[in-house]
Short mmCIF file of N, CA and C in Angstrom, two decimals:
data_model
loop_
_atom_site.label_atom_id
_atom_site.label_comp_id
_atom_site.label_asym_id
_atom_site.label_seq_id
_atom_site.Cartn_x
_atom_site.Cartn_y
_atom_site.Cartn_z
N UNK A 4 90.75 -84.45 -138.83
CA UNK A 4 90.21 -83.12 -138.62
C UNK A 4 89.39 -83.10 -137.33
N UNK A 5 89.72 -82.37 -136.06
CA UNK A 5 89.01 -82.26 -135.09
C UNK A 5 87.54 -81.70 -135.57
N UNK A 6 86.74 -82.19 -134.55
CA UNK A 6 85.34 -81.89 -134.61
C UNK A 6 85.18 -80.45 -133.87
N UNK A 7 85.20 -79.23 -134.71
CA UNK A 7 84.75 -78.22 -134.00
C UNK A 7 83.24 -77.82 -132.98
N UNK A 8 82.85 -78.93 -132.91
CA UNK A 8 81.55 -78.55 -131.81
C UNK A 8 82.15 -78.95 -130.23
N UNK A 9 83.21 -79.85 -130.99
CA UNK A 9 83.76 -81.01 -129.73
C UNK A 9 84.88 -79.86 -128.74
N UNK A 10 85.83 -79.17 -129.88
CA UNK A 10 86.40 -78.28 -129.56
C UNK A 10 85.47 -76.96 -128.67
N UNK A 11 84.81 -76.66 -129.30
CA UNK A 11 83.63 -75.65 -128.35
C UNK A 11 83.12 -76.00 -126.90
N UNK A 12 83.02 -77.80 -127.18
CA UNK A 12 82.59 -78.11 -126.05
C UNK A 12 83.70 -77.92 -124.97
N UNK A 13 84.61 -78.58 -125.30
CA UNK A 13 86.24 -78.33 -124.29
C UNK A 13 86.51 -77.34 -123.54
N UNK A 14 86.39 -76.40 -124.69
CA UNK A 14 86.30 -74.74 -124.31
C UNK A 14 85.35 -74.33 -122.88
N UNK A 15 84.14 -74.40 -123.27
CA UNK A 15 83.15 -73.90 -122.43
C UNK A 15 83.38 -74.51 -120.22
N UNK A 16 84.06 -76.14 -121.21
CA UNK A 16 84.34 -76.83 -120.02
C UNK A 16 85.14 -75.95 -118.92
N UNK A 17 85.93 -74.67 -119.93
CA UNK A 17 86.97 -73.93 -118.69
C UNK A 17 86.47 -72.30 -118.66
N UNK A 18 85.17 -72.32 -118.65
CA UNK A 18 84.28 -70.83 -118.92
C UNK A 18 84.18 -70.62 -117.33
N UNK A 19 84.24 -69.48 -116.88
CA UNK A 19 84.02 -69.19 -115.76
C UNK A 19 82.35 -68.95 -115.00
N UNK A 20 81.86 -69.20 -116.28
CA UNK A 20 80.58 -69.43 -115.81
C UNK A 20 79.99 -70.83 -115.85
N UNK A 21 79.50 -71.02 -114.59
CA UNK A 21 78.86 -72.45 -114.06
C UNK A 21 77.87 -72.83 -115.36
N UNK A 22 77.26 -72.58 -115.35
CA UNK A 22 76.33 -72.88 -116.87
C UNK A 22 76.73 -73.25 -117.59
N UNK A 23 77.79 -72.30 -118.30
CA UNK A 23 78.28 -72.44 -119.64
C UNK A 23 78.47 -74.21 -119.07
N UNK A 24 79.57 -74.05 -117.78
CA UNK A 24 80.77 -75.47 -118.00
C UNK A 24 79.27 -76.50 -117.54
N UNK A 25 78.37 -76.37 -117.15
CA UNK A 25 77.71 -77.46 -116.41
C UNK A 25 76.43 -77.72 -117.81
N UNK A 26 76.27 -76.53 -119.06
CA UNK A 26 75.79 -77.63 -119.99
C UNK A 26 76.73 -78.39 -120.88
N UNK A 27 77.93 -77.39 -121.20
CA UNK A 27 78.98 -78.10 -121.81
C UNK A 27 79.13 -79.59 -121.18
N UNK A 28 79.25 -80.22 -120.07
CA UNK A 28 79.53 -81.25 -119.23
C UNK A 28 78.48 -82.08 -119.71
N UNK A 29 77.18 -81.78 -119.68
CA UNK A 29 75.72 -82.47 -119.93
C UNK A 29 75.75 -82.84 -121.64
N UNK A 30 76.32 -82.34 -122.08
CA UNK A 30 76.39 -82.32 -123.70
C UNK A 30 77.89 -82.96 -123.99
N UNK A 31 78.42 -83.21 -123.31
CA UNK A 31 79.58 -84.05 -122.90
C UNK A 31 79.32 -85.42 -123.27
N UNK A 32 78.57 -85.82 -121.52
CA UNK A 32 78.26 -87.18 -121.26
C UNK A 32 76.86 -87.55 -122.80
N UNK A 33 76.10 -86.74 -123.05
CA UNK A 33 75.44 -86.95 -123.82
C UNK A 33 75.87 -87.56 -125.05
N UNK A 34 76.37 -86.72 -125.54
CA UNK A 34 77.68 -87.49 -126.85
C UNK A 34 78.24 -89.01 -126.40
N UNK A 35 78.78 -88.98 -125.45
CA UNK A 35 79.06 -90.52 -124.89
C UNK A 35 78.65 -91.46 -124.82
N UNK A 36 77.08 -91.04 -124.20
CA UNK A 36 76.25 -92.13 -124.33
C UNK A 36 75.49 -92.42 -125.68
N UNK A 37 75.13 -91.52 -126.28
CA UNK A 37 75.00 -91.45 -127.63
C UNK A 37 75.86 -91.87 -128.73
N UNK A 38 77.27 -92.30 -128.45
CA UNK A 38 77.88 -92.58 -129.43
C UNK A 38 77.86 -94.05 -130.27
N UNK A 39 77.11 -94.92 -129.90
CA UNK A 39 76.70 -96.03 -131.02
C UNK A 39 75.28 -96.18 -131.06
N UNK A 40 74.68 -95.05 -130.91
CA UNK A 40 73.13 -94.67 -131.23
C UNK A 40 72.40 -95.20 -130.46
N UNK A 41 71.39 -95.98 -130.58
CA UNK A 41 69.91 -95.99 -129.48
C UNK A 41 70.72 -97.14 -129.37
N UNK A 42 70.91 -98.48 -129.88
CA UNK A 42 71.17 -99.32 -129.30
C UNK A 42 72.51 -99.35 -128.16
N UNK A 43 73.03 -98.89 -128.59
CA UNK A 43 74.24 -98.36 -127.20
C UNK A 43 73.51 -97.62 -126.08
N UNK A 44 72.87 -96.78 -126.78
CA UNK A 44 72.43 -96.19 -125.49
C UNK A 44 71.36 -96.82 -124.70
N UNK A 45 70.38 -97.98 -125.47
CA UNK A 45 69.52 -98.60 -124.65
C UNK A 45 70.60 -99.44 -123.93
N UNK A 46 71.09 -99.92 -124.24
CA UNK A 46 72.20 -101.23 -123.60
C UNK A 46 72.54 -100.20 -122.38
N UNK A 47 73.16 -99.14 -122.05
CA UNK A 47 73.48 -98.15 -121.25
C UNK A 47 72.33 -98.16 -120.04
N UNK A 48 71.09 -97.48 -120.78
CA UNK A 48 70.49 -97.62 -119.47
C UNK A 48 69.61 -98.47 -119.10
N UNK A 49 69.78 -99.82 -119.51
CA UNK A 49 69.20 -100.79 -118.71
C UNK A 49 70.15 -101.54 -118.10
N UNK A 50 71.80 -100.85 -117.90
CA UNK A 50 72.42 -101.62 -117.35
C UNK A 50 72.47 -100.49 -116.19
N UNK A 51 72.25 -99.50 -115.86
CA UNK A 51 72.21 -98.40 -115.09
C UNK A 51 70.96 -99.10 -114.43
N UNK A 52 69.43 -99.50 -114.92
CA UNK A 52 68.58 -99.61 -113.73
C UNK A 52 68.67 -100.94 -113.46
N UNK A 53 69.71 -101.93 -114.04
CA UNK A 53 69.92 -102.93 -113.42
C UNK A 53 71.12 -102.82 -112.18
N UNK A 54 71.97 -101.99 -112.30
CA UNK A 54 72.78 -101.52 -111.54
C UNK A 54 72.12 -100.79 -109.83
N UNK A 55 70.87 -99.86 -110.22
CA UNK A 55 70.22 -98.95 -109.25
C UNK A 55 69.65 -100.39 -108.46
N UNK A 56 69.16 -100.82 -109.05
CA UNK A 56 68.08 -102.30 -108.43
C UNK A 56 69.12 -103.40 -107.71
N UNK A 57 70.47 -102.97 -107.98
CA UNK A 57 71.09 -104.05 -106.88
C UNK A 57 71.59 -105.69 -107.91
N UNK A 58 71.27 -104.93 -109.11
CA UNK A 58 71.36 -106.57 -110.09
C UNK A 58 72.70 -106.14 -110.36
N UNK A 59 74.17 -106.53 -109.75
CA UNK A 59 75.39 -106.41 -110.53
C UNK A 59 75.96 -106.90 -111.46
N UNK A 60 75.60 -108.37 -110.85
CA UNK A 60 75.81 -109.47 -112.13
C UNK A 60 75.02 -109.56 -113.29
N UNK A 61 74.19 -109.08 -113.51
CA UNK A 61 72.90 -108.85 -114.24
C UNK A 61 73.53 -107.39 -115.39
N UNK A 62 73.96 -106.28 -114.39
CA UNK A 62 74.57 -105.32 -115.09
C UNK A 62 75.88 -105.85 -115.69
N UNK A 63 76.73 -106.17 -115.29
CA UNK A 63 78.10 -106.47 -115.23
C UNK A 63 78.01 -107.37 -116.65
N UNK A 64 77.16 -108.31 -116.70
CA UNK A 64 76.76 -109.15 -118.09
C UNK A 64 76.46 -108.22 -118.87
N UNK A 65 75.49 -107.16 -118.52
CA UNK A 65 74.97 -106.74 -119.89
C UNK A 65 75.82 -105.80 -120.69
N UNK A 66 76.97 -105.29 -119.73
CA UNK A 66 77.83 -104.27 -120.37
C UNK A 66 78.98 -105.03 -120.80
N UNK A 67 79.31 -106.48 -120.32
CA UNK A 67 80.48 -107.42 -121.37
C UNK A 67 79.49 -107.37 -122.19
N UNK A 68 78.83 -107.64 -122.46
CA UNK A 68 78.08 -108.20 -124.03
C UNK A 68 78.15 -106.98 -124.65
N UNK A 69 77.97 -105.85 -124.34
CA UNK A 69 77.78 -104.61 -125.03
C UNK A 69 79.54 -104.19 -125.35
N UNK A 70 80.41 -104.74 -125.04
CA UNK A 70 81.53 -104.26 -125.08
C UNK A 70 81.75 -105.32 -125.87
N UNK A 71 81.90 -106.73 -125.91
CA UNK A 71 82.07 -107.22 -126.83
C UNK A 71 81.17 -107.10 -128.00
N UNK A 72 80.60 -106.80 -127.98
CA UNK A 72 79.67 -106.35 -129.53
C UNK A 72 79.87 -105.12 -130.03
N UNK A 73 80.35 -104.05 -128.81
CA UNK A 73 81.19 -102.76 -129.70
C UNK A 73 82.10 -102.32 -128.80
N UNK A 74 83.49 -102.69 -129.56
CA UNK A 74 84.65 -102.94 -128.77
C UNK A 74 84.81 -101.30 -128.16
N UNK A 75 84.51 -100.84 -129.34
CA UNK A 75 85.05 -99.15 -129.24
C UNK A 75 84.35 -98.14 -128.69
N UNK A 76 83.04 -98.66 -128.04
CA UNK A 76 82.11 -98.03 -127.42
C UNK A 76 83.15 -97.82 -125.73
N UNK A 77 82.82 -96.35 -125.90
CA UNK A 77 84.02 -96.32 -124.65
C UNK A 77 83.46 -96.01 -123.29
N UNK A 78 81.88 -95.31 -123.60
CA UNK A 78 80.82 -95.29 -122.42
C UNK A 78 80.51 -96.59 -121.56
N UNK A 79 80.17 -97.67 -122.69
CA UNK A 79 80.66 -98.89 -121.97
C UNK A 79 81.74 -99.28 -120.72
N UNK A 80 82.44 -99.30 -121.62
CA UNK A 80 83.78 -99.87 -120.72
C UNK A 80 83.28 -98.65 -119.15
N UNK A 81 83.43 -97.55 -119.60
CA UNK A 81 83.36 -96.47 -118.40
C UNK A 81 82.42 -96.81 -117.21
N UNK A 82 81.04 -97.94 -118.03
CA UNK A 82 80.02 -97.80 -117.11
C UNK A 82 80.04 -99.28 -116.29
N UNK A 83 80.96 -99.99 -117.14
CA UNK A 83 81.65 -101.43 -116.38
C UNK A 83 82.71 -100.57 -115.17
N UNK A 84 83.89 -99.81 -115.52
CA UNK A 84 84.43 -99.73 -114.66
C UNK A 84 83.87 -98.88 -112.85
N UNK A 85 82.56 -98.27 -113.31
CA UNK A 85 81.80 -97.80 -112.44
C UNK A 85 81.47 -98.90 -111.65
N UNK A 86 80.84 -100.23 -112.03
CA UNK A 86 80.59 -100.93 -111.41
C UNK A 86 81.64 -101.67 -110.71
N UNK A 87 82.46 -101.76 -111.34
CA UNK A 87 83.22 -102.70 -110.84
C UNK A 87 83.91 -101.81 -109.41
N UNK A 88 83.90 -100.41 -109.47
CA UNK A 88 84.81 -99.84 -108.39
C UNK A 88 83.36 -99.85 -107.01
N UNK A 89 82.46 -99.96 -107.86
CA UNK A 89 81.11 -99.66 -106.78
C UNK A 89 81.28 -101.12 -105.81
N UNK A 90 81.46 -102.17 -106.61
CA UNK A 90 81.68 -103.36 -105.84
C UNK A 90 83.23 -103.42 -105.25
N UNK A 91 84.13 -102.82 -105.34
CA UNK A 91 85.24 -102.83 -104.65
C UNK A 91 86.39 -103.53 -105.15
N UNK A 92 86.29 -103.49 -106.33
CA UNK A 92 87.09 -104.27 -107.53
C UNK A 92 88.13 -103.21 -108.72
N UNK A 93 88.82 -102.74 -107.99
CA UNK A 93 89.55 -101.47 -108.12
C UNK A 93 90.36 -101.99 -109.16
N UNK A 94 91.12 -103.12 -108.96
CA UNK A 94 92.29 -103.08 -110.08
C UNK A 94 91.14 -103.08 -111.60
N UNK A 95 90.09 -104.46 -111.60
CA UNK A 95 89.23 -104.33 -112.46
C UNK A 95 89.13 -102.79 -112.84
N UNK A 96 88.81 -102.09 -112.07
CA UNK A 96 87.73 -100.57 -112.41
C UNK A 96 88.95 -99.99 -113.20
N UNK A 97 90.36 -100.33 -112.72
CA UNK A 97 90.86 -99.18 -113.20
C UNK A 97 91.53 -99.85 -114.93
N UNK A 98 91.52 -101.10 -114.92
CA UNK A 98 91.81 -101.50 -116.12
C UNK A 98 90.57 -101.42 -117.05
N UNK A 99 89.53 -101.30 -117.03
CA UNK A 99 88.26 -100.70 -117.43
C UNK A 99 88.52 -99.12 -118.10
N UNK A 100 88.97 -98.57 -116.91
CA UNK A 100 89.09 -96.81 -116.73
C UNK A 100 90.35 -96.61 -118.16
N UNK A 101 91.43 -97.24 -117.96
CA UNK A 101 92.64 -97.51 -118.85
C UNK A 101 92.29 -97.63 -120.45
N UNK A 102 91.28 -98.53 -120.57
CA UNK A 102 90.61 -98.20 -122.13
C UNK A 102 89.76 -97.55 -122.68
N UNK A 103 88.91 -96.80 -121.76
CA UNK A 103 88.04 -95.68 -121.82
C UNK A 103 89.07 -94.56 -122.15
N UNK A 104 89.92 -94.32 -121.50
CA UNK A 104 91.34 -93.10 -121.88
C UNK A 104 91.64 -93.29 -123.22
N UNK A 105 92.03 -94.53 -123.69
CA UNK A 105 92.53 -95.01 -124.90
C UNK A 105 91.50 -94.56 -125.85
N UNK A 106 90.31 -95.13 -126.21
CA UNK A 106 89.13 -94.43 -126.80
C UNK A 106 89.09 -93.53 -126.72
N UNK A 107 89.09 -92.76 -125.67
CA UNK A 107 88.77 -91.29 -125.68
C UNK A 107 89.43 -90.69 -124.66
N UNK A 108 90.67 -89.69 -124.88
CA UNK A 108 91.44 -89.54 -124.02
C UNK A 108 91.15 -88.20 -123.30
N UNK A 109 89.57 -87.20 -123.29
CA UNK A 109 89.41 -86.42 -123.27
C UNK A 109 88.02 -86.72 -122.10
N UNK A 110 87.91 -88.40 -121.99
CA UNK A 110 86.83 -88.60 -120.95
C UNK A 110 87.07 -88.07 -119.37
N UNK A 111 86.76 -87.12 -118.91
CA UNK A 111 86.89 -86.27 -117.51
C UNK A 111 86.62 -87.52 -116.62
N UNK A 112 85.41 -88.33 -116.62
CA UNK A 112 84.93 -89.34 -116.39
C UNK A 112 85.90 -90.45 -115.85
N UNK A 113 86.12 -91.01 -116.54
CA UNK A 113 87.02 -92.39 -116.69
C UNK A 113 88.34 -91.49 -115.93
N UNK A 114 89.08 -90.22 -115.95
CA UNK A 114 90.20 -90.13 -115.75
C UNK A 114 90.05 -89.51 -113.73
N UNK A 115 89.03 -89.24 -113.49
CA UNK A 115 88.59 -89.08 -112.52
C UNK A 115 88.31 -90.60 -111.79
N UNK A 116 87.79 -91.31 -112.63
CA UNK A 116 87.24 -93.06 -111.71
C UNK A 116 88.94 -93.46 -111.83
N UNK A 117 89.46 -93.57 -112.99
CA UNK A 117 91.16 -93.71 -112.41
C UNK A 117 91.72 -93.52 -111.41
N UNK A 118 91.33 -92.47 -110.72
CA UNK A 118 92.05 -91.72 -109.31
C UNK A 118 91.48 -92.48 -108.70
N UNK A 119 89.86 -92.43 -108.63
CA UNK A 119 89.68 -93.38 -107.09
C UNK A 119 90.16 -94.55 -107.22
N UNK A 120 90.35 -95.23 -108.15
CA UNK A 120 90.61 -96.59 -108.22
C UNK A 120 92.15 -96.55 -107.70
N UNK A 121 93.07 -95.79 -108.21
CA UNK A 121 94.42 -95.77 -107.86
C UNK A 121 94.17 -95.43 -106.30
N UNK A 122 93.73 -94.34 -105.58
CA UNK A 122 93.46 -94.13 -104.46
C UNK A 122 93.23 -95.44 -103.74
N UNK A 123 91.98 -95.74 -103.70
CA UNK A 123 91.31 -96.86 -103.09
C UNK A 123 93.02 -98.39 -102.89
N UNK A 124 94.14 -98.11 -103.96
CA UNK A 124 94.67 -99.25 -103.74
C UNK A 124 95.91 -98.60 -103.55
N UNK A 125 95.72 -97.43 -102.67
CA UNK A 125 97.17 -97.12 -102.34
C UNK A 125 97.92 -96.63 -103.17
N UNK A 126 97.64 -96.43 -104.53
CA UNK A 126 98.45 -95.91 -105.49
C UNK A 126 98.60 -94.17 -105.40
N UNK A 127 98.82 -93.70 -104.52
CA UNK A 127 98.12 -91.66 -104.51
C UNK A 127 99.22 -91.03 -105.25
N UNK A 128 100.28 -91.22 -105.82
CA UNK A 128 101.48 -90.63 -106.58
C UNK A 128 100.34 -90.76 -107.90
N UNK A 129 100.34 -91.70 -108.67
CA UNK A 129 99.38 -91.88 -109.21
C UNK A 129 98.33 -91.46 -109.69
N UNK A 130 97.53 -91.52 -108.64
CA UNK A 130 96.10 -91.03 -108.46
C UNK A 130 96.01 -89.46 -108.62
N UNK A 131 97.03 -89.10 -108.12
CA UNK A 131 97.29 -87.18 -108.14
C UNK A 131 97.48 -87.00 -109.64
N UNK A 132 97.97 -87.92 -110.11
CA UNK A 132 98.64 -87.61 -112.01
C UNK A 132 96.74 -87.42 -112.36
N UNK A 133 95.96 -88.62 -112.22
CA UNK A 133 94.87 -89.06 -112.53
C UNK A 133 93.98 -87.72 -112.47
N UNK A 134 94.01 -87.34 -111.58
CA UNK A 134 92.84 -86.29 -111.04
C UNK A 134 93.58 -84.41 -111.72
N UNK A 135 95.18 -84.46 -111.44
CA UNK A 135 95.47 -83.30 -112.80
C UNK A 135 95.61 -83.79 -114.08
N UNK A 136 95.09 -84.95 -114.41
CA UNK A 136 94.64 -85.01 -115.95
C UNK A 136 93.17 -84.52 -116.31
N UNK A 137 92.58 -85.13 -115.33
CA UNK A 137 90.97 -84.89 -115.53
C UNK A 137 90.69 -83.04 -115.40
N UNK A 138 91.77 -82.48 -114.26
CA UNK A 138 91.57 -81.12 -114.27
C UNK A 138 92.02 -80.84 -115.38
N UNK A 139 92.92 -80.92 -115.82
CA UNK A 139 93.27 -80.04 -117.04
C UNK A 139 92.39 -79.68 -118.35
N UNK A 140 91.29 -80.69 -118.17
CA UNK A 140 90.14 -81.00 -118.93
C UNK A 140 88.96 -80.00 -118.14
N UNK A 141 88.69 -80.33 -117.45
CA UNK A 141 87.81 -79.38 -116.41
C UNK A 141 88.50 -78.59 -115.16
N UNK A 142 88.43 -77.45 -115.09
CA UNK A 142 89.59 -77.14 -114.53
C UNK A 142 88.80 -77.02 -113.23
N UNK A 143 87.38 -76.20 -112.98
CA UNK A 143 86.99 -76.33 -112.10
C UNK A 143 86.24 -77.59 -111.54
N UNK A 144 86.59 -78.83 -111.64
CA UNK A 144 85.98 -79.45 -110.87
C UNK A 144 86.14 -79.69 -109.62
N UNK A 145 85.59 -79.22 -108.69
CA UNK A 145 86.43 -78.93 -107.51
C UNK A 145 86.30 -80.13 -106.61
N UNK A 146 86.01 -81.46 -106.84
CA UNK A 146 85.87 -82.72 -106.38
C UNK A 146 87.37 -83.41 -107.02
N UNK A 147 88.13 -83.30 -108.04
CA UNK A 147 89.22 -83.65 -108.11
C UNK A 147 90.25 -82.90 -107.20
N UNK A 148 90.01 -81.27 -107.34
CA UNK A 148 90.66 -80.49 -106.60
C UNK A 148 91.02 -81.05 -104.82
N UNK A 149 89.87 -81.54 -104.32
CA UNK A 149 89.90 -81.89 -102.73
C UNK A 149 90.50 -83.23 -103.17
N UNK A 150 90.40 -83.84 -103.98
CA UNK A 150 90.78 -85.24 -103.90
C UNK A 150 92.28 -85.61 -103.82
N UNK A 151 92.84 -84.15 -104.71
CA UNK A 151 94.38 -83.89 -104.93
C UNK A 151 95.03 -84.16 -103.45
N UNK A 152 94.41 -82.91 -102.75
CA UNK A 152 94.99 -82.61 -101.43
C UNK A 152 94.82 -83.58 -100.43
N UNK A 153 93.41 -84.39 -100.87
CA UNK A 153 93.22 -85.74 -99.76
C UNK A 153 94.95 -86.32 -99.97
N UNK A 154 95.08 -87.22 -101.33
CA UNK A 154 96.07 -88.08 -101.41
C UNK A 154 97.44 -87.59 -100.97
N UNK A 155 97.67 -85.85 -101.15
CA UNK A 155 98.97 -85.34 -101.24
C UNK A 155 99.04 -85.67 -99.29
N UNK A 156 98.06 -85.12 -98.33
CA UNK A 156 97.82 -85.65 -97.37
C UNK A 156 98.60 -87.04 -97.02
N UNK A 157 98.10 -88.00 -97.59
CA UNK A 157 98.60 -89.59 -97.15
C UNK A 157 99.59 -89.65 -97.41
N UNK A 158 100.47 -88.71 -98.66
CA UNK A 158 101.69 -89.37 -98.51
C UNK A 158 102.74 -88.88 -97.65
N UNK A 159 102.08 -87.80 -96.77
CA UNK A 159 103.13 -87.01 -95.27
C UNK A 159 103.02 -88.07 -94.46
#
């Protein structure tokens, strides 16, 4: 049985008003990070200000451990594959990005870091699928939108 708040949220995501879609979005990621309660979510953001501070390996540890201790936590994986594309480790990011979809195939997030990751390695046939998946979810995000036309670009 779908979660009708979840459904509401989806909805709002394609409201023509900025608000609506930009708390829907905030109440989005919120749920995400929230989804294996305080301890997920502490694990989350102390791998975020270990991340801000320049500690990768430091982050990068703390979110395997958090992924191996909850496989299905899919914010995880999402916030490994962040790192990993931040350090330039694309195939990593995007096999990261690949099970975040699987978990949750409705993450805008993860299907958006897909594209750059496919981008970044030359993949833009690809990467275009990546970024009208994530639109179809958010329709106005207009950072996938330019990103479309970047890749459609490279392949003339």
């Amino acid at each position: 049985m779908e979660d009708p708040s979840l459904a509401a949220l989806l909805s709002d995501l394609k409201d023509t008003e900025p608000q609506v879609r930009d708390r829907a979005t905030q109440q989005l990621w919120q749920r995400w990070y929230r989804q294996k309660g305080t301890y997920g979510l502490n694990g989350l953001q102390r791998a975020e200000v270990l991340m801000t501070a320049g500690e990768m390996a430091e982050a990068e540890q703390l979110l395997s451990d958090l992924i191996n201790q909850l496989p299905d936590f899919a914010e995880a994986w999402n916030r490994r594959a962040v790192l990993h594309y931040l350090q330039g480790r694309y195939s990593e990011s995007l096999e990261d990005c690949d099970r975040v979809i699987d978990l949750n195939p409705i993450h805008f997030g993860a299907l958006h870091g897909k594209g750059l990751s496919l981008a970044a390695l030359g993949q833009y046939r690809e990467a275009i699928t990546a970024f009208r998946a994530a639109l179809e979810i958010q329709p106005y995000a207009l950072i996938n939108q330019r990103l479309i036309l970047e890749c459609t670009a490279r392949l003339s």
